[in-house]
Amino acid sequence: QAELVESGGGLVQAGGSLRLSCAASGLTFSSAVMAWFRQAPGKEREFVAAIRWSSGGTYYSDSVKGRFTISRDNARATVNLQMNTLKPEDAAVYYCAAKKVYISSTNYHYPNLYDYWGQGTQVTVSS
C-alpha cells in the first residue's frame, strides 16, 4: 500500500526557516503530481505547492510564492518543502499529498483530487 510520511515540522520564530520532507513508498511518479497542503485547527485545507514528478515543474499558492520552494529527490523518493521567511499565518499542520495520474496545474489546489495523504507534520511560528 502507498504511504507518505512527512517530517521536519517544528517551532520557529517569524522570519525563520524550516525544511519539510515527504517520503513516499509504494508509488510511481512518472505521471504523478506531489503536493503540500496545510490546515490550521478549524480552518479549511489550503493548497501550498505542487510538483510534477517527471518534469519537476512547480506551482505555488500566491501566499507562499517567493518564500517556499518545493523540490523532489528521485533517488530517495522524497518531496521537500523549503519554507523561508515564515510568518505566523503559516502555522498549520502540513500534509503531503500524491496524485497517481496527471492533472492540470489549474486543478492542483483541489484536495479531493489527490489519491494519497501523509499523516501531517506540525509547523508552529512564533511572533
Tab-separated table of C-alpha atoms in Angstrom:
chain	number	residue	atom	x	y	z
A	1	GLN	CA	0.000	0.000	0.000
A	2	ALA	CA	1.207	3.505	-0.795
A	3	GLU	CA	2.495	5.543	2.111
A	4	LEU	CA	3.504	9.168	2.529
A	5	VAL	CA	5.350	10.198	5.676
A	6	GLU	CA	6.060	13.846	6.460
A	7	SER	CA	8.823	15.088	8.712
A	8	GLY	CA	10.648	18.291	9.566
A	9	GLY	CA	7.977	20.281	11.317
A	10	GLY	CA	8.668	22.218	14.470
A	11	LEU	CA	8.674	25.568	16.202
A	12	VAL	CA	10.327	28.518	14.505
A	13	GLN	CA	10.391	32.272	15.045
A	14	ALA	CA	8.742	34.517	12.487
A	15	GLY	CA	11.216	35.204	9.722
A	16	GLY	CA	12.914	31.863	10.209
A	17	SER	CA	13.035	28.758	8.057
A	18	LEU	CA	12.037	25.110	8.125
A	19	ARG	CA	12.502	22.286	5.667
A	20	LEU	CA	9.783	19.658	5.412
A	21	SER	CA	10.236	16.281	3.773
A	22	CYS	CA	7.755	13.732	2.470
A	23	ALA	CA	8.995	10.186	1.994
A	24	ALA	CA	6.972	8.147	-0.480
A	25	SER	CA	6.749	4.382	-0.802
A	26	GLY	CA	4.601	2.115	-2.941
A	27	LEU	CA	4.126	4.826	-5.574
A	28	THR	CA	5.342	5.526	-9.078
A	29	PHE	CA	5.877	9.103	-10.104
A	30	SER	CA	6.405	9.106	-13.853
A	31	SER	CA	2.994	10.676	-14.403
A	32	ALA	CA	2.143	11.885	-10.927
A	33	VAL	CA	1.831	15.113	-9.016
A	34	MET	CA	3.032	15.628	-5.470
A	35	ALA	CA	1.776	18.495	-3.372
A	36	TRP	CA	1.832	20.132	0.018
A	37	PHE	CA	-1.310	21.333	1.757
A	38	ARG	CA	-1.736	22.890	5.173
A	39	GLN	CA	-4.564	23.113	7.647
A	40	ALA	CA	-4.901	25.084	10.850
A	41	PRO	CA	-7.410	23.973	13.504
A	42	GLY	CA	-10.923	24.915	12.464
A	43	LYS	CA	-9.706	26.169	9.091
A	44	GLU	CA	-10.070	24.901	5.548
A	45	ARG	CA	-7.395	22.754	3.985
A	46	GLU	CA	-5.217	25.070	1.910
A	47	PHE	CA	-3.024	24.341	-1.087
A	48	VAL	CA	0.619	25.322	-0.658
A	49	ALA	CA	2.718	23.946	-3.514
A	50	ALA	CA	2.887	21.140	-6.064
A	51	ILE	CA	5.488	19.492	-8.259
A	52	ARG	CA	5.162	17.344	-11.354
A	53	TRP	CA	7.335	14.302	-10.698
A	54	SER	CA	8.521	13.673	-14.240
A	55	SER	CA	9.361	17.215	-15.265
A	56	GLY	CA	9.993	18.864	-11.916
A	57	GLY	CA	7.666	21.686	-12.822
A	58	THR	CA	6.395	23.569	-9.785
A	59	TYR	CA	3.355	25.563	-8.788
A	60	TYR	CA	2.763	27.700	-5.707
A	61	SER	CA	-0.074	29.429	-3.975
A	62	ASP	CA	0.141	33.199	-4.009
A	63	SER	CA	0.539	33.266	-0.239
A	64	VAL	CA	3.841	31.359	-0.297
A	65	LYS	CA	5.297	32.159	-3.701
A	66	GLY	CA	8.764	33.617	-3.328
A	67	ARG	CA	9.159	32.226	0.193
A	68	PHE	CA	8.631	28.464	-0.203
A	69	THR	CA	10.335	26.076	-2.607
A	70	ILE	CA	9.105	22.578	-3.441
A	71	SER	CA	11.566	20.053	-4.835
A	72	ARG	CA	11.929	16.342	-5.440
A	73	ASP	CA	14.677	13.820	-4.823
A	74	ASN	CA	14.243	10.905	-7.206
A	75	ALA	CA	16.896	8.750	-5.550
A	76	ARG	CA	15.235	8.989	-2.152
A	77	ALA	CA	11.655	9.142	-3.496
A	78	THR	CA	11.066	12.227	-1.404
A	79	VAL	CA	9.450	15.611	-1.877
A	80	ASN	CA	10.736	18.567	0.094
A	81	LEU	CA	9.324	21.931	1.033
A	82	GLN	CA	11.826	24.605	1.972
A	83	MET	CA	9.976	27.312	3.885
A	84	ASN	CA	11.718	30.646	4.328
A	85	THR	CA	10.637	33.953	5.836
A	86	LEU	CA	7.959	32.181	7.822
A	87	LYS	CA	5.012	34.182	9.093
A	88	PRO	CA	2.650	33.450	11.981
A	89	GLU	CA	-0.106	32.818	9.440
A	90	ASP	CA	1.970	29.943	8.042
A	91	ALA	CA	1.410	27.950	11.237
A	92	ALA	CA	-0.541	24.786	10.465
A	93	VAL	CA	-0.305	21.057	10.082
A	94	TYR	CA	1.384	20.473	6.748
A	95	TYR	CA	0.296	17.463	4.700
A	96	CYS	CA	1.957	15.756	1.781
A	97	ALA	CA	-0.374	14.531	-0.974
A	98	ALA	CA	0.072	12.430	-4.109
A	99	LYS	CA	-1.933	12.161	-7.318
A	100	LYS	CA	-1.384	8.944	-9.263
A	101	VAL	CA	-2.197	10.283	-12.710
A	102	TYR	CA	-1.704	13.573	-14.479
A	103	ILE	CA	-3.825	16.554	-13.550
A	104	SER	CA	-3.567	20.075	-14.837
A	105	SER	CA	-1.920	22.729	-12.718
A	106	THR	CA	-5.272	24.501	-12.730
A	107	ASN	CA	-6.547	21.647	-10.528
A	108	TYR	CA	-3.626	21.324	-8.126
A	109	HIS	CA	-5.409	23.273	-5.406
A	110	TYR	CA	-8.332	20.821	-5.142
A	111	PRO	CA	-7.530	18.452	-2.261
A	112	ASN	CA	-10.256	15.978	-3.243
A	113	LEU	CA	-8.359	15.117	-6.432
A	114	TYR	CA	-5.387	13.600	-4.605
A	115	ASP	CA	-5.180	9.864	-4.011
A	116	TYR	CA	-2.869	9.602	-1.005
A	117	TRP	CA	-2.113	11.690	2.072
A	118	GLY	CA	0.500	11.666	4.759
A	119	GLN	CA	-0.169	11.982	8.471
A	120	GLY	CA	0.906	15.612	8.646
A	121	THR	CA	3.659	17.478	10.448
A	122	GLN	CA	3.085	20.456	12.730
A	123	VAL	CA	4.619	23.821	11.910
A	124	THR	CA	4.398	26.479	14.606
A	125	VAL	CA	5.574	30.037	14.000
A	126	SER	CA	6.061	32.353	16.956
A	127	SER	CA	5.833	36.138	16.848
